[in-house]
Amino acid sequence: QLQLQESGPGLVKPSETLSLTCTVSGGSISSSSYYWGWIRQPPGKGLEWIGSIYYSGSTYYNPSLKSRVTISVDTSKNQFSLKLSSVTAADTAVYYCARLDPPPNLRFDYWGQGTLVTVSS
Amino acid sequence: QSALTQPRSVSGSPGQSVTISCTGTSSDVGGYNYVSWYQQHPGKAPKLMIYDVSKRPSGVPDRFSGSKSGNTASLTISGLQAEDEADYYCCSYAGSYTLGVFGGGTKLTVL
């Protein structure tokens, strides 16, 4: 059974860089059949797609976040990571990692449990 | 990139049917047959319920069905059960640059 687990600091200061890692177990991140993505959900609000990556390193980013987002993959550790720079309070959210079908399907079929990241001084 | 439009809330009694709409544009919902729906219970991760407009993943009850007409996709839940009470989100492919966009979410209350 595929499992995804987010990890990283739960508190980040304004203007700093948020860094999260998603560890995949029960399957290979190098599968040619899937992309891997990050989605966030501010408290009490809806879901927002952040971006996605293929094991080869090919990426797609939400245009509204593109200037601040970097997603990378480490196939040797079966992990992929998110970096979001220059954070503000508006970036406070539960961050989820997920597996998805390659575009254009965008079927998010496995999700991590999510991790709350608070931006505060 | 604007979020897809969903009603804030819908409700129904056990055994009844409810439909949740998801309205976009010809650049997303109307332009592609790649709409998915997710169920989210409080404090939990979203769960895939429908993909490719109307396909159900293994294990999802056939009480859940999806459809699309023009720029609006719909999720219908028939034979409502108490455990269906949750938030529901739609998601659509929106082209090679934007890629994906979610709806604002709909809270389903089972009366």
JSON list of C-alpha atoms in Angstrom, two decimals:
[
{"chain": "A", "resi": 1, "resn": "GLN", "atom": "CA", "xyz": [0.00, 0.00, 0.00]},
{"chain": "A", "resi": 2, "resn": "LEU", "atom": "CA", "xyz": [1.48, 3.32, -1.08]},
{"chain": "A", "resi": 3, "resn": "GLN", "atom": "CA", "xyz": [2.03, 5.81, 1.73]},
{"chain": "A", "resi": 4, "resn": "LEU", "atom": "CA", "xyz": [3.17, 9.43, 1.67]},
{"chain": "A", "resi": 5, "resn": "GLN", "atom": "CA", "xyz": [4.44, 11.33, 4.70]},
{"chain": "A", "resi": 6, "resn": "GLU", "atom": "CA", "xyz": [5.19, 15.04, 4.93]},
{"chain": "A", "resi": 7, "resn": "SER", "atom": "CA", "xyz": [7.91, 16.32, 7.24]},
{"chain": "A", "resi": 8, "resn": "GLY", "atom": "CA", "xyz": [9.45, 19.68, 8.07]},
{"chain": "A", "resi": 9, "resn": "PRO", "atom": "CA", "xyz": [9.27, 22.62, 10.48]},
{"chain": "A", "resi": 10, "resn": "GLY", "atom": "CA", "xyz": [5.83, 23.55, 11.75]},
{"chain": "A", "resi": 11, "resn": "LEU", "atom": "CA", "xyz": [6.80, 27.18, 12.33]},
{"chain": "A", "resi": 12, "resn": "VAL", "atom": "CA", "xyz": [8.50, 29.51, 9.86]},
{"chain": "A", "resi": 13, "resn": "LYS", "atom": "CA", "xyz": [9.30, 33.19, 10.30]},
{"chain": "A", "resi": 14, "resn": "PRO", "atom": "CA", "xyz": [7.99, 35.79, 7.83]},
{"chain": "A", "resi": 15, "resn": "SER", "atom": "CA", "xyz": [10.31, 36.44, 4.86]},
{"chain": "A", "resi": 16, "resn": "GLU", "atom": "CA", "xyz": [12.07, 33.11, 5.38]},
{"chain": "A", "resi": 17, "resn": "THR", "atom": "CA", "xyz": [11.85, 29.94, 3.26]},
{"chain": "A", "resi": 18, "resn": "LEU", "atom": "CA", "xyz": [9.41, 27.14, 4.01]},
{"chain": "A", "resi": 19, "resn": "SER", "atom": "CA", "xyz": [10.92, 23.69, 3.36]},
{"chain": "A", "resi": 20, "resn": "LEU", "atom": "CA", "xyz": [9.00, 20.41, 3.39]},
{"chain": "A", "resi": 21, "resn": "THR", "atom": "CA", "xyz": [9.83, 16.87, 2.32]},
{"chain": "A", "resi": 22, "resn": "CYS", "atom": "CA", "xyz": [7.49, 14.08, 1.28]},
{"chain": "A", "resi": 23, "resn": "THR", "atom": "CA", "xyz": [8.72, 10.53, 1.79]},
{"chain": "A", "resi": 24, "resn": "VAL", "atom": "CA", "xyz": [7.09, 7.86, -0.35]},
{"chain": "A", "resi": 25, "resn": "SER", "atom": "CA", "xyz": [6.92, 4.27, 0.88]},
{"chain": "A", "resi": 26, "resn": "GLY", "atom": "CA", "xyz": [5.32, 1.15, -0.57]},
{"chain": "A", "resi": 27, "resn": "GLY", "atom": "CA", "xyz": [6.17, 2.20, -4.12]},
{"chain": "A", "resi": 28, "resn": "SER", "atom": "CA", "xyz": [8.84, 3.85, -6.22]},
{"chain": "A", "resi": 29, "resn": "ILE", "atom": "CA", "xyz": [8.88, 7.56, -6.89]},
{"chain": "A", "resi": 30, "resn": "SER", "atom": "CA", "xyz": [10.67, 6.68, -10.14]},
{"chain": "A", "resi": 31, "resn": "SER", "atom": "CA", "xyz": [7.54, 5.10, -11.59]},
{"chain": "A", "resi": 32, "resn": "SER", "atom": "CA", "xyz": [7.04, 6.34, -15.12]},
{"chain": "A", "resi": 33, "resn": "SER", "atom": "CA", "xyz": [3.30, 6.40, -14.60]},
{"chain": "A", "resi": 34, "resn": "TYR", "atom": "CA", "xyz": [2.93, 9.16, -12.06]},
{"chain": "A", "resi": 35, "resn": "TYR", "atom": "CA", "xyz": [3.72, 12.70, -11.04]},
{"chain": "A", "resi": 36, "resn": "TRP", "atom": "CA", "xyz": [4.09, 13.88, -7.45]},
{"chain": "A", "resi": 37, "resn": "GLY", "atom": "CA", "xyz": [2.57, 17.07, -6.15]},
{"chain": "A", "resi": 38, "resn": "TRP", "atom": "CA", "xyz": [2.04, 19.56, -3.35]},
{"chain": "A", "resi": 39, "resn": "ILE", "atom": "CA", "xyz": [-1.34, 21.01, -2.38]},
{"chain": "A", "resi": 40, "resn": "ARG", "atom": "CA", "xyz": [-2.08, 23.38, 0.50]},
{"chain": "A", "resi": 41, "resn": "GLN", "atom": "CA", "xyz": [-5.14, 24.36, 2.51]},
{"chain": "A", "resi": 42, "resn": "PRO", "atom": "CA", "xyz": [-5.23, 27.52, 4.65]},
{"chain": "A", "resi": 43, "resn": "PRO", "atom": "CA", "xyz": [-7.18, 27.06, 7.90]},
{"chain": "A", "resi": 44, "resn": "GLY", "atom": "CA", "xyz": [-10.91, 26.97, 7.17]},
{"chain": "A", "resi": 45, "resn": "LYS", "atom": "CA", "xyz": [-10.37, 27.46, 3.44]},
{"chain": "A", "resi": 46, "resn": "GLY", "atom": "CA", "xyz": [-10.18, 25.42, 0.24]},
{"chain": "A", "resi": 47, "resn": "LEU", "atom": "CA", "xyz": [-7.48, 23.48, -1.54]},
{"chain": "A", "resi": 48, "resn": "GLU", "atom": "CA", "xyz": [-4.81, 25.12, -3.69]},
{"chain": "A", "resi": 49, "resn": "TRP", "atom": "CA", "xyz": [-2.52, 23.24, -6.05]},
{"chain": "A", "resi": 50, "resn": "ILE", "atom": "CA", "xyz": [1.10, 24.38, -5.58]},
{"chain": "A", "resi": 51, "resn": "GLY", "atom": "CA", "xyz": [2.98, 22.33, -8.14]},
{"chain": "A", "resi": 52, "resn": "SER", "atom": "CA", "xyz": [3.99, 18.91, -9.38]},
{"chain": "A", "resi": 53, "resn": "ILE", "atom": "CA", "xyz": [7.14, 17.03, -10.41]},
{"chain": "A", "resi": 54, "resn": "TYR", "atom": "CA", "xyz": [8.05, 13.95, -12.44]},
{"chain": "A", "resi": 55, "resn": "TYR", "atom": "CA", "xyz": [10.89, 11.66, -11.35]},
{"chain": "A", "resi": 56, "resn": "SER", "atom": "CA", "xyz": [12.98, 13.06, -14.21]},
{"chain": "A", "resi": 57, "resn": "GLY", "atom": "CA", "xyz": [12.73, 16.52, -12.64]},
{"chain": "A", "resi": 58, "resn": "SER", "atom": "CA", "xyz": [10.14, 17.99, -15.00]},
{"chain": "A", "resi": 59, "resn": "THR", "atom": "CA", "xyz": [7.96, 20.42, -13.07]},
{"chain": "A", "resi": 60, "resn": "TYR", "atom": "CA", "xyz": [4.69, 22.32, -13.26]},
{"chain": "A", "resi": 61, "resn": "TYR", "atom": "CA", "xyz": [3.95, 25.24, -10.91]},
{"chain": "A", "resi": 62, "resn": "ASN", "atom": "CA", "xyz": [0.84, 27.22, -10.02]},
{"chain": "A", "resi": 63, "resn": "PRO", "atom": "CA", "xyz": [1.41, 30.50, -11.91]},
{"chain": "A", "resi": 64, "resn": "SER", "atom": "CA", "xyz": [0.37, 32.52, -8.87]},
{"chain": "A", "resi": 65, "resn": "LEU", "atom": "CA", "xyz": [3.16, 30.95, -6.78]},
{"chain": "A", "resi": 66, "resn": "LYS", "atom": "CA", "xyz": [5.72, 30.19, -9.47]},
{"chain": "A", "resi": 67, "resn": "SER", "atom": "CA", "xyz": [8.15, 32.99, -8.58]},
{"chain": "A", "resi": 68, "resn": "ARG", "atom": "CA", "xyz": [8.51, 31.65, -5.01]},
{"chain": "A", "resi": 69, "resn": "VAL", "atom": "CA", "xyz": [8.24, 27.86, -5.45]},
{"chain": "A", "resi": 70, "resn": "THR", "atom": "CA", "xyz": [10.82, 25.18, -6.12]},
{"chain": "A", "resi": 71, "resn": "ILE", "atom": "CA", "xyz": [9.94, 21.48, -6.16]},
{"chain": "A", "resi": 72, "resn": "SER", "atom": "CA", "xyz": [12.71, 18.90, -6.43]},
{"chain": "A", "resi": 73, "resn": "VAL", "atom": "CA", "xyz": [13.00, 15.12, -6.35]},
{"chain": "A", "resi": 74, "resn": "ASP", "atom": "CA", "xyz": [15.56, 12.74, -4.81]},
{"chain": "A", "resi": 75, "resn": "THR", "atom": "CA", "xyz": [14.99, 9.31, -6.32]},
{"chain": "A", "resi": 76, "resn": "SER", "atom": "CA", "xyz": [17.72, 7.71, -4.19]},
{"chain": "A", "resi": 77, "resn": "LYS", "atom": "CA", "xyz": [15.74, 8.56, -1.05]},
{"chain": "A", "resi": 78, "resn": "ASN", "atom": "CA", "xyz": [12.30, 8.13, -2.64]},
{"chain": "A", "resi": 79, "resn": "GLN", "atom": "CA", "xyz": [11.48, 11.69, -1.63]},
{"chain": "A", "resi": 80, "resn": "PHE", "atom": "CA", "xyz": [10.39, 14.95, -3.18]},
{"chain": "A", "resi": 81, "resn": "SER", "atom": "CA", "xyz": [10.58, 18.38, -1.62]},
{"chain": "A", "resi": 82, "resn": "LEU", "atom": "CA", "xyz": [8.96, 21.80, -1.59]},
{"chain": "A", "resi": 83, "resn": "LYS", "atom": "CA", "xyz": [10.61, 25.15, -1.00]},
{"chain": "A", "resi": 84, "resn": "LEU", "atom": "CA", "xyz": [8.50, 28.31, -0.77]},
{"chain": "A", "resi": 85, "resn": "SER", "atom": "CA", "xyz": [10.45, 31.52, -0.34]},
{"chain": "A", "resi": 86, "resn": "SER", "atom": "CA", "xyz": [9.59, 34.89, 1.18]},
{"chain": "A", "resi": 87, "resn": "VAL", "atom": "CA", "xyz": [6.69, 33.53, 3.16]},
{"chain": "A", "resi": 88, "resn": "THR", "atom": "CA", "xyz": [4.02, 35.66, 4.81]},
{"chain": "A", "resi": 89, "resn": "ALA", "atom": "CA", "xyz": [1.11, 34.89, 7.11]},
{"chain": "A", "resi": 90, "resn": "ALA", "atom": "CA", "xyz": [-0.95, 34.11, 4.01]},
{"chain": "A", "resi": 91, "resn": "ASP", "atom": "CA", "xyz": [1.20, 31.02, 3.48]},
{"chain": "A", "resi": 92, "resn": "THR", "atom": "CA", "xyz": [0.00, 29.52, 6.77]},
{"chain": "A", "resi": 93, "resn": "ALA", "atom": "CA", "xyz": [-1.71, 26.30, 5.77]},
{"chain": "A", "resi": 94, "resn": "VAL", "atom": "CA", "xyz": [-1.85, 22.54, 5.97]},
{"chain": "A", "resi": 95, "resn": "TYR", "atom": "CA", "xyz": [0.49, 21.29, 3.26]},
{"chain": "A", "resi": 96, "resn": "TYR", "atom": "CA", "xyz": [-0.28, 17.95, 1.60]},
{"chain": "A", "resi": 97, "resn": "CYS", "atom": "CA", "xyz": [1.83, 15.86, -0.72]},
{"chain": "A", "resi": 98, "resn": "ALA", "atom": "CA", "xyz": [0.09, 13.56, -3.18]},
{"chain": "A", "resi": 99, "resn": "ARG", "atom": "CA", "xyz": [0.54, 11.23, -6.13]},
{"chain": "A", "resi": 100, "resn": "LEU", "atom": "CA", "xyz": [-1.17, 12.18, -9.36]},
{"chain": "A", "resi": 101, "resn": "ASP", "atom": "CA", "xyz": [-1.58, 10.97, -12.89]},
{"chain": "A", "resi": 102, "resn": "PRO", "atom": "CA", "xyz": [0.45, 12.80, -15.53]},
{"chain": "A", "resi": 103, "resn": "PRO", "atom": "CA", "xyz": [-1.21, 15.80, -17.13]},
{"chain": "A", "resi": 104, "resn": "PRO", "atom": "CA", "xyz": [-3.82, 16.28, -18.30]},
{"chain": "A", "resi": 105, "resn": "ASN", "atom": "CA", "xyz": [-5.52, 13.76, -16.01]},
{"chain": "A", "resi": 106, "resn": "LEU", "atom": "CA", "xyz": [-4.62, 15.27, -12.60]},
{"chain": "A", "resi": 107, "resn": "ARG", "atom": "CA", "xyz": [-6.12, 12.43, -10.63]},
{"chain": "A", "resi": 108, "resn": "PHE", "atom": "CA", "xyz": [-4.73, 12.83, -7.07]},
{"chain": "A", "resi": 109, "resn": "ASP", "atom": "CA", "xyz": [-5.17, 9.26, -5.81]},
{"chain": "A", "resi": 110, "resn": "TYR", "atom": "CA", "xyz": [-2.87, 8.99, -2.79]},
{"chain": "A", "resi": 111, "resn": "TRP", "atom": "CA", "xyz": [-2.38, 11.75, -0.22]},
{"chain": "A", "resi": 112, "resn": "GLY", "atom": "CA", "xyz": [-0.20, 12.29, 2.81]},
{"chain": "A", "resi": 113, "resn": "GLN", "atom": "CA", "xyz": [-1.86, 13.13, 6.11]},
{"chain": "A", "resi": 114, "resn": "GLY", "atom": "CA", "xyz": [-0.83, 16.78, 5.81]},
{"chain": "A", "resi": 115, "resn": "THR", "atom": "CA", "xyz": [1.35, 18.98, 7.96]},
{"chain": "A", "resi": 116, "resn": "LEU", "atom": "CA", "xyz": [0.43, 22.37, 9.39]},
{"chain": "A", "resi": 117, "resn": "VAL", "atom": "CA", "xyz": [2.92, 25.14, 8.73]},
{"chain": "A", "resi": 118, "resn": "THR", "atom": "CA", "xyz": [2.43, 28.40, 10.58]},
{"chain": "A", "resi": 119, "resn": "VAL", "atom": "CA", "xyz": [4.16, 31.58, 9.45]},
{"chain": "A", "resi": 120, "resn": "SER", "atom": "CA", "xyz": [4.75, 33.78, 12.46]},
{"chain": "A", "resi": 121, "resn": "SER", "atom": "CA", "xyz": [7.53, 35.67, 14.18]},
{"chain": "B", "resi": 1, "resn": "GLN", "atom": "CA", "xyz": [-6.12, 31.50, -12.25]},
{"chain": "B", "resi": 2, "resn": "SER", "atom": "CA", "xyz": [-9.56, 31.65, -10.58]},
{"chain": "B", "resi": 3, "resn": "ALA", "atom": "CA", "xyz": [-10.91, 28.88, -8.44]},
{"chain": "B", "resi": 4, "resn": "LEU", "atom": "CA", "xyz": [-13.83, 26.92, -9.81]},
{"chain": "B", "resi": 5, "resn": "THR", "atom": "CA", "xyz": [-17.20, 28.00, -8.36]},
{"chain": "B", "resi": 6, "resn": "GLN", "atom": "CA", "xyz": [-19.01, 25.66, -6.00]},
{"chain": "B", "resi": 7, "resn": "PRO", "atom": "CA", "xyz": [-21.98, 26.34, -3.69]},
{"chain": "B", "resi": 8, "resn": "ARG", "atom": "CA", "xyz": [-20.80, 27.00, -0.13]},
{"chain": "B", "resi": 9, "resn": "SER", "atom": "CA", "xyz": [-23.17, 24.42, 1.28]},
{"chain": "B", "resi": 10, "resn": "VAL", "atom": "CA", "xyz": [-25.80, 21.83, 0.41]},
{"chain": "B", "resi": 11, "resn": "SER", "atom": "CA", "xyz": [-27.90, 19.59, 2.61]},
{"chain": "B", "resi": 12, "resn": "GLY", "atom": "CA", "xyz": [-30.14, 16.57, 2.41]},
{"chain": "B", "resi": 13, "resn": "SER", "atom": "CA", "xyz": [-31.85, 13.96, 4.54]},
{"chain": "B", "resi": 14, "resn": "PRO", "atom": "CA", "xyz": [-30.70, 10.36, 4.79]},
{"chain": "B", "resi": 15, "resn": "GLY", "atom": "CA", "xyz": [-31.78, 8.40, 1.74]},
{"chain": "B", "resi": 16, "resn": "GLN", "atom": "CA", "xyz": [-32.22, 11.49, -0.42]},
{"chain": "B", "resi": 17, "resn": "SER", "atom": "CA", "xyz": [-30.02, 12.62, -3.31]},
{"chain": "B", "resi": 18, "resn": "VAL", "atom": "CA", "xyz": [-27.98, 15.80, -3.54]},
{"chain": "B", "resi": 19, "resn": "THR", "atom": "CA", "xyz": [-26.05, 17.37, -6.38]},
{"chain": "B", "resi": 20, "resn": "ILE", "atom": "CA", "xyz": [-23.03, 19.63, -6.02]},
{"chain": "B", "resi": 21, "resn": "SER", "atom": "CA", "xyz": [-22.12, 21.84, -8.96]},
{"chain": "B", "resi": 22, "resn": "CYS", "atom": "CA", "xyz": [-18.71, 23.03, -10.08]},
{"chain": "B", "resi": 23, "resn": "THR", "atom": "CA", "xyz": [-18.68, 25.87, -12.58]},
{"chain": "B", "resi": 24, "resn": "GLY", "atom": "CA", "xyz": [-15.64, 26.92, -14.56]},
{"chain": "B", "resi": 25, "resn": "THR", "atom": "CA", "xyz": [-14.94, 28.19, -18.04]},
{"chain": "B", "resi": 26, "resn": "SER", "atom": "CA", "xyz": [-14.15, 26.86, -21.47]},
{"chain": "B", "resi": 27, "resn": "SER", "atom": "CA", "xyz": [-10.48, 27.00, -20.44]},
{"chain": "B", "resi": 28, "resn": "ASP", "atom": "CA", "xyz": [-10.90, 24.40, -17.73]},
{"chain": "B", "resi": 29, "resn": "VAL", "atom": "CA", "xyz": [-14.09, 22.42, -16.98]},
{"chain": "B", "resi": 30, "resn": "GLY", "atom": "CA", "xyz": [-15.66, 23.08, -20.38]},
{"chain": "B", "resi": 31, "resn": "GLY", "atom": "CA", "xyz": [-12.52, 22.42, -22.37]},
{"chain": "B", "resi": 32, "resn": "TYR", "atom": "CA", "xyz": [-11.45, 19.03, -21.04]},
{"chain": "B", "resi": 33, "resn": "ASN", "atom": "CA", "xyz": [-12.94, 15.83, -19.63]},
{"chain": "B", "resi": 34, "resn": "TYR", "atom": "CA", "xyz": [-10.54, 15.85, -16.69]},
{"chain": "B", "resi": 35, "resn": "VAL", "atom": "CA", "xyz": [-12.64, 16.78, -13.69]},
{"chain": "B", "resi": 36, "resn": "SER", "atom": "CA", "xyz": [-12.10, 15.02, -10.37]},
{"chain": "B", "resi": 37, "resn": "TRP", "atom": "CA", "xyz": [-13.94, 15.21, -7.06]},
{"chain": "B", "resi": 38, "resn": "TYR", "atom": "CA", "xyz": [-12.57, 14.84, -3.52]},
{"chain": "B", "resi": 39, "resn": "GLN", "atom": "CA", "xyz": [-14.25, 14.19, -0.17]},
{"chain": "B", "resi": 40, "resn": "GLN", "atom": "CA", "xyz": [-12.66, 15.63, 2.94]},
{"chain": "B", "resi": 41, "resn": "HIS", "atom": "CA", "xyz": [-13.73, 14.90, 6.49]},
{"chain": "B", "resi": 42, "resn": "PRO", "atom": "CA", "xyz": [-12.61, 17.32, 9.23]},
{"chain": "B", "resi": 43, "resn": "GLY", "atom": "CA", "xyz": [-8.94, 16.99, 10.04]},
{"chain": "B", "resi": 44, "resn": "LYS", "atom": "CA", "xyz": [-8.38, 14.41, 7.32]},
{"chain": "B", "resi": 45, "resn": "ALA", "atom": "CA", "xyz": [-6.71, 14.38, 3.92]},
{"chain": "B", "resi": 46, "resn": "PRO", "atom": "CA", "xyz": [-8.90, 14.59, 0.83]},
{"chain": "B", "resi": 47, "resn": "LYS", "atom": "CA", "xyz": [-10.06, 11.33, -0.74]},
{"chain": "B", "resi": 48, "resn": "LEU", "atom": "CA", "xyz": [-10.54, 10.80, -4.47]},
{"chain": "B", "resi": 49, "resn": "MET", "atom": "CA", "xyz": [-14.20, 10.03, -5.26]},
{"chain": "B", "resi": 50, "resn": "ILE", "atom": "CA", "xyz": [-14.57, 10.68, -9.01]},
{"chain": "B", "resi": 51, "resn": "TYR", "atom": "CA", "xyz": [-12.05, 11.23, -11.83]},
{"chain": "B", "resi": 52, "resn": "ASP", "atom": "CA", "xyz": [-12.27, 11.85, -15.59]},
{"chain": "B", "resi": 53, "resn": "VAL", "atom": "CA", "xyz": [-15.69, 13.49, -14.95]},
{"chain": "B", "resi": 54, "resn": "SER", "atom": "CA", "xyz": [-17.55, 10.27, -14.18]},
{"chain": "B", "resi": 55, "resn": "LYS", "atom": "CA", "xyz": [-15.21, 7.39, -13.30]},
{"chain": "B", "resi": 56, "resn": "ARG", "atom": "CA", "xyz": [-15.17, 5.92, -9.80]},
{"chain": "B", "resi": 57, "resn": "PRO", "atom": "CA", "xyz": [-12.00, 4.54, -8.19]},
{"chain": "B", "resi": 58, "resn": "SER", "atom": "CA", "xyz": [-12.16, 1.07, -6.77]},
{"chain": "B", "resi": 59, "resn": "GLY", "atom": "CA", "xyz": [-13.85, 1.08, -3.37]},
{"chain": "B", "resi": 60, "resn": "VAL", "atom": "CA", "xyz": [-15.97, 4.20, -3.88]},
{"chain": "B", "resi": 61, "resn": "PRO", "atom": "CA", "xyz": [-19.68, 3.35, -3.57]},
{"chain": "B", "resi": 62, "resn": "ASP", "atom": "CA", "xyz": [-21.77, 3.61, -6.74]},
{"chain": "B", "resi": 63, "resn": "ARG", "atom": "CA", "xyz": [-23.96, 6.08, -4.86]},
{"chain": "B", "resi": 64, "resn": "PHE", "atom": "CA", "xyz": [-21.42, 8.65, -6.02]},
{"chain": "B", "resi": 65, "resn": "SER", "atom": "CA", "xyz": [-21.62, 9.71, -9.65]},
{"chain": "B", "resi": 66, "resn": "GLY", "atom": "CA", "xyz": [-20.23, 12.52, -11.77]},
{"chain": "B", "resi": 67, "resn": "SER", "atom": "CA", "xyz": [-21.29, 14.32, -14.92]},
{"chain": "B", "resi": 68, "resn": "LYS", "atom": "CA", "xyz": [-20.57, 17.42, -16.96]},
{"chain": "B", "resi": 69, "resn": "SER", "atom": "CA", "xyz": [-22.52, 19.79, -19.16]},
{"chain": "B", "resi": 70, "resn": "GLY", "atom": "CA", "xyz": [-20.77, 22.69, -20.81]},
{"chain": "B", "resi": 71, "resn": "ASN", "atom": "CA", "xyz": [-18.68, 24.57, -18.26]},
{"chain": "B", "resi": 72, "resn": "THR", "atom": "CA", "xyz": [-20.34, 22.93, -15.24]},
{"chain": "B", "resi": 73, "resn": "ALA", "atom": "CA", "xyz": [-19.47, 19.60, -13.67]},
{"chain": "B", "resi": 74, "resn": "SER", "atom": "CA", "xyz": [-21.65, 17.93, -11.07]},
{"chain": "B", "resi": 75, "resn": "LEU", "atom": "CA", "xyz": [-21.28, 15.39, -8.31]},
{"chain": "B", "resi": 76, "resn": "THR", "atom": "CA", "xyz": [-24.44, 13.52, -7.33]},
{"chain": "B", "resi": 77, "resn": "ILE", "atom": "CA", "xyz": [-24.71, 11.51, -4.14]},
{"chain": "B", "resi": 78, "resn": "SER", "atom": "CA", "xyz": [-27.74, 9.27, -3.97]},
{"chain": "B", "resi": 79, "resn": "GLY", "atom": "CA", "xyz": [-29.05, 7.39, -0.94]},
{"chain": "B", "resi": 80, "resn": "LEU", "atom": "CA", "xyz": [-27.42, 9.89, 1.42]},
{"chain": "B", "resi": 81, "resn": "GLN", "atom": "CA", "xyz": [-25.80, 8.42, 4.52]},
{"chain": "B", "resi": 82, "resn": "ALA", "atom": "CA", "xyz": [-24.58, 10.11, 7.67]},
{"chain": "B", "resi": 83, "resn": "GLU", "atom": "CA", "xyz": [-20.95, 9.36, 6.78]},
{"chain": "B", "resi": 84, "resn": "ASP", "atom": "CA", "xyz": [-21.31, 11.36, 3.55]},
{"chain": "B", "resi": 85, "resn": "GLU", "atom": "CA", "xyz": [-21.30, 14.56, 5.62]},
{"chain": "B", "resi": 86, "resn": "ALA", "atom": "CA", "xyz": [-18.04, 16.21, 4.60]},
{"chain": "B", "resi": 87, "resn": "ASP", "atom": "CA", "xyz": [-16.52, 18.89, 2.41]},
{"chain": "B", "resi": 88, "resn": "TYR", "atom": "CA", "xyz": [-16.35, 18.20, -1.31]},
{"chain": "B", "resi": 89, "resn": "TYR", "atom": "CA", "xyz": [-13.93, 19.76, -3.80]},
{"chain": "B", "resi": 90, "resn": "CYS", "atom": "CA", "xyz": [-13.81, 19.63, -7.56]},
{"chain": "B", "resi": 91, "resn": "CYS", "atom": "CA", "xyz": [-10.61, 19.92, -9.58]},
{"chain": "B", "resi": 92, "resn": "SER", "atom": "CA", "xyz": [-10.10, 20.45, -13.29]},
{"chain": "B", "resi": 93, "resn": "TYR", "atom": "CA", "xyz": [-7.22, 20.42, -15.75]},
{"chain": "B", "resi": 94, "resn": "ALA", "atom": "CA", "xyz": [-6.78, 23.97, -17.00]},
{"chain": "B", "resi": 95, "resn": "GLY", "atom": "CA", "xyz": [-4.20, 23.76, -19.75]},
{"chain": "B", "resi": 96, "resn": "SER", "atom": "CA", "xyz": [-0.50, 23.16, -20.02]},
{"chain": "B", "resi": 97, "resn": "TYR", "atom": "CA", "xyz": [0.49, 26.42, -18.30]},
{"chain": "B", "resi": 98, "resn": "THR", "atom": "CA", "xyz": [-1.98, 26.61, -15.41]},
{"chain": "B", "resi": 99, "resn": "LEU", "atom": "CA", "xyz": [-2.29, 22.83, -15.18]},
{"chain": "B", "resi": 100, "resn": "GLY", "atom": "CA", "xyz": [-4.83, 22.43, -12.38]},
{"chain": "B", "resi": 101, "resn": "VAL", "atom": "CA", "xyz": [-7.42, 24.41, -10.46]},
{"chain": "B", "resi": 102, "resn": "PHE", "atom": "CA", "xyz": [-9.61, 23.46, -7.49]},
{"chain": "B", "resi": 103, "resn": "GLY", "atom": "CA", "xyz": [-13.09, 24.60, -6.58]},
{"chain": "B", "resi": 104, "resn": "GLY", "atom": "CA", "xyz": [-13.72, 26.53, -3.39]},
{"chain": "B", "resi": 105, "resn": "GLY", "atom": "CA", "xyz": [-15.37, 23.56, -1.71]},
{"chain": "B", "resi": 106, "resn": "THR", "atom": "CA", "xyz": [-18.91, 22.63, -0.67]},
{"chain": "B", "resi": 107, "resn": "LYS", "atom": "CA", "xyz": [-19.98, 21.58, 2.81]},
{"chain": "B", "resi": 108, "resn": "LEU", "atom": "CA", "xyz": [-22.51, 18.75, 2.69]},
{"chain": "B", "resi": 109, "resn": "THR", "atom": "CA", "xyz": [-24.75, 18.45, 5.73]},
{"chain": "B", "resi": 110, "resn": "VAL", "atom": "CA", "xyz": [-26.82, 15.31, 6.24]},
{"chain": "B", "resi": 111, "resn": "LEU", "atom": "CA", "xyz": [-29.88, 16.42, 8.20]}
]
